[in-house]
Coordinates of C-alpha atoms and ligand atoms in Angstrom, one line a residue:
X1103 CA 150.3 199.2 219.0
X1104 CA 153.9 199.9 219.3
X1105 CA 156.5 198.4 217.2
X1106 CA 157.2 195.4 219.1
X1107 CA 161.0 195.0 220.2
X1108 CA 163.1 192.6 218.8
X1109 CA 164.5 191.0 222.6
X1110 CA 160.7 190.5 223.2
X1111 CA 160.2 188.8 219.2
X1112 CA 159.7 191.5 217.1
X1113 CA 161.1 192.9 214.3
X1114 CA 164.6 194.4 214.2
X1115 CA 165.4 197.8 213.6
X1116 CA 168.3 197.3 212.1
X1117 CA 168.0 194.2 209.5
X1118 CA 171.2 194.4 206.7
X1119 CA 174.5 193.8 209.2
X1120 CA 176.2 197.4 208.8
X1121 CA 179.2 197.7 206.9
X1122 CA 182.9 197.1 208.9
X1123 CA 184.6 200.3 209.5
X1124 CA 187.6 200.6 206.9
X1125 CA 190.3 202.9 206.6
X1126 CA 191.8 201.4 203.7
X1127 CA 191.8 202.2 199.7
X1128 CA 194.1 202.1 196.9
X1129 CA 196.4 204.7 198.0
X1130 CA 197.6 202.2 200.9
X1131 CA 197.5 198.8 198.0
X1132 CA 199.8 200.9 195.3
X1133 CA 202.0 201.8 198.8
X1134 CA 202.7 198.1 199.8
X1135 CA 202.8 196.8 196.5
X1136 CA 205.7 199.5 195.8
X1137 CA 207.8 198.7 198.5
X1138 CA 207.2 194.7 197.9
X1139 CA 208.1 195.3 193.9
X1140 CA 211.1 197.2 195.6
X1141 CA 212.2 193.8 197.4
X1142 CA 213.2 195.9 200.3
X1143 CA 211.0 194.9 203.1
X1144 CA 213.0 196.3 205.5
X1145 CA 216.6 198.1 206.1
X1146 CA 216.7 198.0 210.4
X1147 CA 220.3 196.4 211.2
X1148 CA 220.8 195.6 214.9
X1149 CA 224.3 197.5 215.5
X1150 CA 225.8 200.5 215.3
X1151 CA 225.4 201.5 211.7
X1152 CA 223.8 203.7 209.2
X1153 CA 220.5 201.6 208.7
X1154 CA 220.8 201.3 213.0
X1155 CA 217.2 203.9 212.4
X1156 CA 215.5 201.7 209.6
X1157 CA 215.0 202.3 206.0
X1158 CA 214.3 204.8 203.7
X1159 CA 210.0 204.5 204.6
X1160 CA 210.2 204.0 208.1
X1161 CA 212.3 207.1 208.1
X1162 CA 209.5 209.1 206.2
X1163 CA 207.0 207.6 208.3
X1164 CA 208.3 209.6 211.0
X1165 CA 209.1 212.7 209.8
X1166 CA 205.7 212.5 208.2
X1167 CA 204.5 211.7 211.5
X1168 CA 206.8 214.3 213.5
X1169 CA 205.2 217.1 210.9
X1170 CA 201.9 216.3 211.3
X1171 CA 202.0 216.2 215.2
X1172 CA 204.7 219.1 215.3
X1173 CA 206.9 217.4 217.4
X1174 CA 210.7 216.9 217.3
X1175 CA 211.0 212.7 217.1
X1176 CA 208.6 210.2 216.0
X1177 CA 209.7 206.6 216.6
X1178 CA 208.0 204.4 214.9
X1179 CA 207.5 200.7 216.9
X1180 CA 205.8 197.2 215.6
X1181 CA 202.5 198.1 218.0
X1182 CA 201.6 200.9 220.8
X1183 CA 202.5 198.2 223.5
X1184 CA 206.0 197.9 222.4
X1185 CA 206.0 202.0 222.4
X1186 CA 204.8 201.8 226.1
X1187 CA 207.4 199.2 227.0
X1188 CA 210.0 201.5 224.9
X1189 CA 208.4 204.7 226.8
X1190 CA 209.0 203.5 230.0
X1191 CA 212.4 202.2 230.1
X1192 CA 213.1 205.2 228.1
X1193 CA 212.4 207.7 231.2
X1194 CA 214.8 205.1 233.2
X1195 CA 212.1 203.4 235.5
X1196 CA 213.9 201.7 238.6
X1197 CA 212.4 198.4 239.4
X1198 CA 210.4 199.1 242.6
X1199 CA 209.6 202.3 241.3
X1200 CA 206.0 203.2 240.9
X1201 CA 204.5 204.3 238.0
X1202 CA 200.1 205.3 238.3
X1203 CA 198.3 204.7 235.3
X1204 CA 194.7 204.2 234.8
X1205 CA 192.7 201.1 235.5
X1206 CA 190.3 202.7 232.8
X1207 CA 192.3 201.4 229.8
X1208 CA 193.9 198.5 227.6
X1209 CA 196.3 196.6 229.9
X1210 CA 199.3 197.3 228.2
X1211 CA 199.6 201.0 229.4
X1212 CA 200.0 199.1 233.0
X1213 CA 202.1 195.8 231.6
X1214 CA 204.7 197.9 230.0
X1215 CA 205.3 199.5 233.8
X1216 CA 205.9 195.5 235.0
X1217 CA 208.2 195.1 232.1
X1218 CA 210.6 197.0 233.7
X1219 CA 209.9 195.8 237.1
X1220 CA 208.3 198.9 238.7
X1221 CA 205.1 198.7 240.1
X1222 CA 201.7 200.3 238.6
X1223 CA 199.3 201.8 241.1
X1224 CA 196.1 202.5 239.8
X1225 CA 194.4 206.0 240.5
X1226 CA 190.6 206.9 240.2
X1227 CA 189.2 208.2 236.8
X1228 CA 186.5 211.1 236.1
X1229 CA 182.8 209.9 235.6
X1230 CA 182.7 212.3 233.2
X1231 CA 185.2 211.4 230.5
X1232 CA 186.6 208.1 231.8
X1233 CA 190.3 209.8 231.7
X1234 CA 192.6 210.1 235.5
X1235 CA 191.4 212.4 237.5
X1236 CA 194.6 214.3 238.3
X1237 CA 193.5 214.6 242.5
X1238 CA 193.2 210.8 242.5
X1239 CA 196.7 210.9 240.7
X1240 CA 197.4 213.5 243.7
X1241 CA 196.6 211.2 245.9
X1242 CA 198.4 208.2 245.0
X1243 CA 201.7 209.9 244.9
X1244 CA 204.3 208.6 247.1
X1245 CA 208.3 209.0 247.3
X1246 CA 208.4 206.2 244.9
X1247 CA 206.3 207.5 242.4
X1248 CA 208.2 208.2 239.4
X1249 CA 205.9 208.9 236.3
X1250 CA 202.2 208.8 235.5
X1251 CA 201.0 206.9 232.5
X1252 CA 198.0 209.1 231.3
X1253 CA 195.7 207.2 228.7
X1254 CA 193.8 209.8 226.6
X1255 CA 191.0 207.2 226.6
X1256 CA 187.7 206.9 224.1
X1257 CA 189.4 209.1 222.0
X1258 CA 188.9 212.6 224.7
X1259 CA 192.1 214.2 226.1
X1260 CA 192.9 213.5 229.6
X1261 CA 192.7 217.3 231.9
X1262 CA 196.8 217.3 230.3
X1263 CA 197.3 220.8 232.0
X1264 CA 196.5 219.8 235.0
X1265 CA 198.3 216.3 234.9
X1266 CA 201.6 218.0 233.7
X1267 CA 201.4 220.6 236.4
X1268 CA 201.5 218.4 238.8
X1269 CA 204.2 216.0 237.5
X1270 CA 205.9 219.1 237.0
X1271 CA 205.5 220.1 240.7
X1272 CA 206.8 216.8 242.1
X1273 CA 209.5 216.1 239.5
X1274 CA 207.1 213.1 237.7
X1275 CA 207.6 212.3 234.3
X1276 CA 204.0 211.7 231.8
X1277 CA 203.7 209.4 229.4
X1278 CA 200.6 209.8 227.1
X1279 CA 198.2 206.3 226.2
X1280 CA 197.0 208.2 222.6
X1281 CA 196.2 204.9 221.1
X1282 CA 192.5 205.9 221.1
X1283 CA 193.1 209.5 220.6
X1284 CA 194.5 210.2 217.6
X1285 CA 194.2 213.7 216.0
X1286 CA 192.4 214.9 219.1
X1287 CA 192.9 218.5 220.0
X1288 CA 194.3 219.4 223.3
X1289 CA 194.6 223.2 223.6
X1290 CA 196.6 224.4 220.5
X1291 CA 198.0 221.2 220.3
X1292 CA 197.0 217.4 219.8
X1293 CA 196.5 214.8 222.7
X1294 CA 200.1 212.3 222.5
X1295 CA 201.9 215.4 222.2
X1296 CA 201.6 216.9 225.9
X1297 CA 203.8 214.6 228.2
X1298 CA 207.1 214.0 228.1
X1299 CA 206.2 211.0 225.7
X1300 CA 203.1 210.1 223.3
X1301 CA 202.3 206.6 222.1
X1302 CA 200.1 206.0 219.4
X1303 CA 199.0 202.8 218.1
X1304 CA 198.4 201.4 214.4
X1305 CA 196.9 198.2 215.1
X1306 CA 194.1 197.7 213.0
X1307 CA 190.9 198.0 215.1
X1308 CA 192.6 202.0 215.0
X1309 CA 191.4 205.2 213.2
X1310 CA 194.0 204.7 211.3
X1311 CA 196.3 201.4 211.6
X1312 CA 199.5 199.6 209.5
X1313 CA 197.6 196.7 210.3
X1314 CA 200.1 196.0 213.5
X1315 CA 201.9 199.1 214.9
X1316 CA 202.9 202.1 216.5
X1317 CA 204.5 205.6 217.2
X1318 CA 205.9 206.9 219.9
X1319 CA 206.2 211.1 220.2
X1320 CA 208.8 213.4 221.6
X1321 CA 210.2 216.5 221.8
X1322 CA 213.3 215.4 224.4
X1323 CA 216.2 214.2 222.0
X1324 CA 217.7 212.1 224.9
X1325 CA 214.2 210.0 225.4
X1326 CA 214.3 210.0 221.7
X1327 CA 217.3 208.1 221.5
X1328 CA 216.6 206.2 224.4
X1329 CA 213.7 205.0 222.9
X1330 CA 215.2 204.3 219.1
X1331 CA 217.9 201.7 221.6
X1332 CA 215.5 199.8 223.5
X1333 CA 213.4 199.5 219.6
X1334 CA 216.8 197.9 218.4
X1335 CA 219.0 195.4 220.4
X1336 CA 220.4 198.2 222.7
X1337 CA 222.7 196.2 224.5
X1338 CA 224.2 194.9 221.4
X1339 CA 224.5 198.8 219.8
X1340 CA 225.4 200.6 223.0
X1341 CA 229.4 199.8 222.7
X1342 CA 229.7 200.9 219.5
X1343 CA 227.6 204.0 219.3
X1344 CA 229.3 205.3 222.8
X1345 CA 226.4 205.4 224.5
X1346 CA 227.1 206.6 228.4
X1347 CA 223.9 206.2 229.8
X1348 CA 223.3 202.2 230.1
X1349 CA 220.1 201.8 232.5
X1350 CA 217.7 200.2 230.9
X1351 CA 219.4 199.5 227.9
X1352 CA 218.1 196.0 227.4
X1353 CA 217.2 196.0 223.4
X1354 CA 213.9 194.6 222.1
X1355 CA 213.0 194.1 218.5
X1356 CA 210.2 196.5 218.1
X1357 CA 211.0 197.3 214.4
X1358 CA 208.3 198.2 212.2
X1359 CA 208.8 196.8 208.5
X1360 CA 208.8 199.3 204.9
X1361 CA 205.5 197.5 204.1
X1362 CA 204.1 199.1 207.3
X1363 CA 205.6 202.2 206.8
X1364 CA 204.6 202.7 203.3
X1365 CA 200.7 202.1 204.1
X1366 CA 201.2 204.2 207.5
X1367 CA 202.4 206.9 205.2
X1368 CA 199.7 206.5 203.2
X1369 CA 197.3 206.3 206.4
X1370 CA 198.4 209.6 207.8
X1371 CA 197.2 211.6 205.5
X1372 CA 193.8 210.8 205.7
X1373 CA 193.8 211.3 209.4
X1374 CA 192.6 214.5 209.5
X1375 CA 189.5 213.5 207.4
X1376 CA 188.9 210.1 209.1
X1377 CA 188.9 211.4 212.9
X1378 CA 186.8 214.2 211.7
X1379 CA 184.5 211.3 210.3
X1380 CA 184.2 209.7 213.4
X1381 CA 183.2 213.3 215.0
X1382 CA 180.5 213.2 212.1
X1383 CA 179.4 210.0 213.9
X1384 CA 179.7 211.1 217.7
X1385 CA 177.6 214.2 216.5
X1386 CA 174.8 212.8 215.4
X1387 CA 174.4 210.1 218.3
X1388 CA 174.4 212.6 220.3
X1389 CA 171.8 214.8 218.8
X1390 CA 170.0 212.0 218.0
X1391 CA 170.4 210.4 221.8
X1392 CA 169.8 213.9 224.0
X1393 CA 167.0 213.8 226.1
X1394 CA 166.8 210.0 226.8
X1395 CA 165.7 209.2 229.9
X1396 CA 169.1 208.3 232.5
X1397 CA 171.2 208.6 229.6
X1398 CA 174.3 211.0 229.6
X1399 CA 176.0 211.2 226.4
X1400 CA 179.8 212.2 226.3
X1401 CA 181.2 215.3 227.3
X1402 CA 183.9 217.4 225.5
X1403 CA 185.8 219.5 227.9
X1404 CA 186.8 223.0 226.5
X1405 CA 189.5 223.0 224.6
X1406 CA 189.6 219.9 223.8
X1407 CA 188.2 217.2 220.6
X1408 CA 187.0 214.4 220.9
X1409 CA 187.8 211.5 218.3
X1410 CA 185.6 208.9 219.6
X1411 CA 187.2 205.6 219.4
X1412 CA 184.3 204.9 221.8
X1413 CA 181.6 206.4 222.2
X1414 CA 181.2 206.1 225.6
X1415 CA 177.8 206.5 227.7
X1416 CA 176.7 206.7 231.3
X1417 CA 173.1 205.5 232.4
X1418 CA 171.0 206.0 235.7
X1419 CA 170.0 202.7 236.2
X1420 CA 167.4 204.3 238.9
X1421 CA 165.6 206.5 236.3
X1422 CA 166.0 204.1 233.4
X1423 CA 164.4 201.3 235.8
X1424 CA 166.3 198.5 233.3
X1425 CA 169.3 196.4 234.6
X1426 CA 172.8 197.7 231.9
X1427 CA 172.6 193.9 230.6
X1428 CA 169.2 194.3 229.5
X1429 CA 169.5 197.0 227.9
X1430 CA 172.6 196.3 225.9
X1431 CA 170.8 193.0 225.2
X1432 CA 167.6 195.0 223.8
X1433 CA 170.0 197.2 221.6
X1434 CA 171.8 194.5 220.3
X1435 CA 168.5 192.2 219.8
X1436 CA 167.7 195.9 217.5
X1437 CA 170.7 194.9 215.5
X1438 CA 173.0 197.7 217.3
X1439 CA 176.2 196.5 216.7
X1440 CA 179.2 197.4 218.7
X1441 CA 177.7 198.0 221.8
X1442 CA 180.2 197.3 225.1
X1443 CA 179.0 196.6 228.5
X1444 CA 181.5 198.4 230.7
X1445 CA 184.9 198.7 229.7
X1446 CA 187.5 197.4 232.3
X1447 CA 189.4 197.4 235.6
X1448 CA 193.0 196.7 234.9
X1449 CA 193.4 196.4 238.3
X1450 CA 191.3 193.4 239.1
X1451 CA 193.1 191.1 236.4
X1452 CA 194.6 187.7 237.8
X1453 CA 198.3 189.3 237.4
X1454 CA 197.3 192.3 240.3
X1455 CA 195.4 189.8 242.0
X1456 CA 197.6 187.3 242.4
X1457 CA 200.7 189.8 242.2
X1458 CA 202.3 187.0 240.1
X1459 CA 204.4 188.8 237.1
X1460 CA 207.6 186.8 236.3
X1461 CA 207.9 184.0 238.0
X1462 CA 206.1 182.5 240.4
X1463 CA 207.1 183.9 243.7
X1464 CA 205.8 187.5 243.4
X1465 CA 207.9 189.8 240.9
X1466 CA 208.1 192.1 240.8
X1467 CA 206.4 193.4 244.2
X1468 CA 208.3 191.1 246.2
X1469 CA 211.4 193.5 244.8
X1470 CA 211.1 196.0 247.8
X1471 CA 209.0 196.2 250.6
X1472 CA 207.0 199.1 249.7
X1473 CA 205.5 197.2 246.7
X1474 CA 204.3 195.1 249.0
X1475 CA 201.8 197.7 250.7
X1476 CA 200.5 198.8 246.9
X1477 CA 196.9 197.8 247.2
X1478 CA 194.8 196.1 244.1
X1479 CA 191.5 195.4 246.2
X1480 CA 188.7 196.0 244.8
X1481 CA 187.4 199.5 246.3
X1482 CA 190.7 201.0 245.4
X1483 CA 188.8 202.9 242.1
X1484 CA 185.5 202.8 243.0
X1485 CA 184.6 205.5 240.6
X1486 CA 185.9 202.9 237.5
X1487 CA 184.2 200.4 238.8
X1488 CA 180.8 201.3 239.3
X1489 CA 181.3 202.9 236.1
X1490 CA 182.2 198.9 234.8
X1491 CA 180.4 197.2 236.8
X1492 CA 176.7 198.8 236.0
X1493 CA 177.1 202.1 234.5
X1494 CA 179.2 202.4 231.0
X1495 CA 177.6 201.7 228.0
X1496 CA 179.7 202.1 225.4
X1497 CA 179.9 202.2 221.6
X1498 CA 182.8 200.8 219.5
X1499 CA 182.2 203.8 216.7
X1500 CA 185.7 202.5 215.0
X1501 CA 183.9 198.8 214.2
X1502 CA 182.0 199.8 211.5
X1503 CA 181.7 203.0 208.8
X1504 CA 178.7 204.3 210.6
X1505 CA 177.1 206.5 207.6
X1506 CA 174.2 208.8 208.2
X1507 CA 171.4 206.9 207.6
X1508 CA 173.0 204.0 209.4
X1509 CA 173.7 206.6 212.9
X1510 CA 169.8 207.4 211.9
X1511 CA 168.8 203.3 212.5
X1512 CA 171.0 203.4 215.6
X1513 CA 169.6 206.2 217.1
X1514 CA 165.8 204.8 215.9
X1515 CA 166.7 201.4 218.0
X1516 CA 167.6 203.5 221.1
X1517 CA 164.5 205.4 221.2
X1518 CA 162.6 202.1 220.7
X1519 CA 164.2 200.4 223.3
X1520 CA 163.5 203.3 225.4
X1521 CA 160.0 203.9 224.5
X1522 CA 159.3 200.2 226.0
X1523 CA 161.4 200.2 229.1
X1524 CA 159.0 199.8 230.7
X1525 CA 158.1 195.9 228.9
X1526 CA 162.1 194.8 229.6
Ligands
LIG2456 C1 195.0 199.6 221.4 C2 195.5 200.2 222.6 C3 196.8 199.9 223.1 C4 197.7 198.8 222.5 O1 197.9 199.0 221.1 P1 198.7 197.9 220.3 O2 199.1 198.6 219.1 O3 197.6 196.8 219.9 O4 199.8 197.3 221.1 C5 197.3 200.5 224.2 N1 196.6 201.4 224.9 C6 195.3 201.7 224.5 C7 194.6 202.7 225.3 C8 194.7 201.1 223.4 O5 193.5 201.4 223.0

């Protein structure tokens, strides 16, 4: 007799809850208790002034940061969203403009767009690794279209080449989503670092994370500078500092604190080790996962790495025979923890729905008439959402530490679950 599965009232694979994934140690404690003994929690000052760029370990945050990505500016925000927001008025989105992003990923890559009153239009993703697929970005442009928001999502670099190509070709700017990806490998380079503009988040369900937080990337001085306004009271700085260029110089408080910093310095230099960790993890699932029936596991594209924030999975719900909520029920019955059904359609939330942003009489589509036509119906991505709706199953591999024997009871709970599919 088979071992009986847990769903059905046997026992569960795995019994001991597995430990939370942590990225922390004393490195990041002496780091924040430094700064804290130093009193100086933070030096920002909203005007035109010396300490106008922050203090003394936000500053090294960045250049650490700038090093370690080899790019010209690192700019370092209090989360990824704010980077987005900063991003995006940094390229000097027009309200009406559009701007496509992914309906594949968190919804700040699309709410920073309505920030600044343009309009997100949502292109088609790849079944393969979730990221834009760059003839669906084709396809969506129109002679509104102004940038392309390019999510490097689950931790696998978005077909960058490609995508910048094209933006090149019809005068678009790209703005990398890295918050998943960081430390993966695009080419000779690393995913956030491609685009015009990378933003990378340290919040603290990250590889690595300052508990809240965020970077943005770039090698174009101007959008650096651009960006280091909008993070500081632009409008209140702009006078003084003689800045000419005043569109979308509407200043936000996206500082992040010495504190921060300090453990973010701290945090970056285990990078390396700790996405190479969670390769470790994605590894072994995938040896240990090959050859299930109707189960793909994820692809790495050449020349790329794959950090897997996710672990992200596609099943044949024809072969497998077993509705996607039954199965991630059976996992998680195992004691599988982590396990996601689907992932998400930006583009069906209430705000594209109802096309109700600020206010309550339609901003900002209501702003010109061709933001009017922008569709949100369902249908619009149907590769994303057959992928949501019955197809994804993913793993959160940053939720917990994952060590080899505990991949080894994961991977024994899949091929128990899928020994009996035939019982679900
Ligand atoms: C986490 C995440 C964000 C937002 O990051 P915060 O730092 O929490 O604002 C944005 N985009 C993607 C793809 C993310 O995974």
């Amino acid at each position: 007799m088979k071992d009986k599965l847990a769903v059905l009232g046997g026992t569960k694979t795995i019994v001991t809850p597995l430990e939370t994934y942590n990225s922390y140690g004393p490195e990041e404690v002496a780091a924040a208790s430094s700064v804290v003994k130093s009193g100086m929690l933070s030096r920002f000052v909203g005007a035109w002034h010396e300490n106008f760029y922050g203090g003394p370990k936000v500053r090294e945050f960045e250049e650490a940061w700038a090093s370690f990505f080899s790019v010209r500016h690192a700019i370092s925000v209090n989360s990824a969203t704010s980077g987005l927001i900063a991003a995006i008025g940094a390229i000097g989105a027009e309200p009406g403009d559009e701007i496509i992003v992914s309906p594949w990923t968190m919804s700040a890559s699309a709410t920073a767009i309505l920030v600044w009153n343009a309009i997100p239009v949502f292109a088609d993703i790849e079944q393969d690794t979730f990221n834009l697929d760059v003839n669906s970005i084709r396809e969506k442009i129109t002679k509104n279209t102004r940038a392309i928001v390019v999510p490097d999502i689950f931790g696998h670099p978005a077909e960058l080449g490609a995508i910048v190509a094209l933006a090149r070709e019809r005068g678009l700017k790209v703005i990398e989503d890295a918050a998943q990806a960081p430390a993966a490998r695009y080419r000779d380079g690393y995913a956030g670092t491609i685009g015009d503009i990378g933003v990378f988040s340290l919040n603290y369900h990250k590889h690595i994370h300052t508990g809240e937080g965020g970077m943005c990337v770039t090698n174009d001085p101007a959008l650096a500078e651009r960006m280091q306004l909008i993070r500081n009271h632009a409008e209140a700085v702009v006078g003084p500092k003689g800045t000419a260029d005043l569109n979308n110089m509407i200043g936000f408080n996206f500082r992040l604190g010495e504190v921060e910093a300090a453990m973010g310095i701290a945090q970056l230099k285990k990078l390396e080790r700790l996405a190479a960790d969670r390769v470790r993890v994605g590894r072994q699932l995938t040896d240990g996962l090959v050859g299930l029936t109707g189960l793909t596991t994820p692809v790495i594209k050449t020349a790329c790495s794959h950090v897997y924030y996710v672990y992200g999975m596609t099943l044949d719900i024809a072969a497998i025979g077993v509705p996607r909520t039954r199965l991630v029920e059976a996992l998680s019955a195992e004691g599988v923890p982590g396990l996601i059904n689907g992932y998400t359609n930006v583009h069906l939330l209430p705000i594209y729905q109802k096309r109700l942003a600020f206010g309550s009489k339609g901003y900002p589509w209501k702003h010109a008439d061709d933001s009017l036509s922008v569709n949100y119906a369902k249908g619009i991505c149907p590769i994303a959402e057959n992928l949501h709706d019955t197809r994804m199953m993913g793993l959160l591999t940053c939720s917990c530490q994952f060590s080899e024997q505990e991949v080894n009871l994961v991977i024994k709970a899949f091929h128990k679950v899928w020994n009996q599919l035939s019982l679900l």
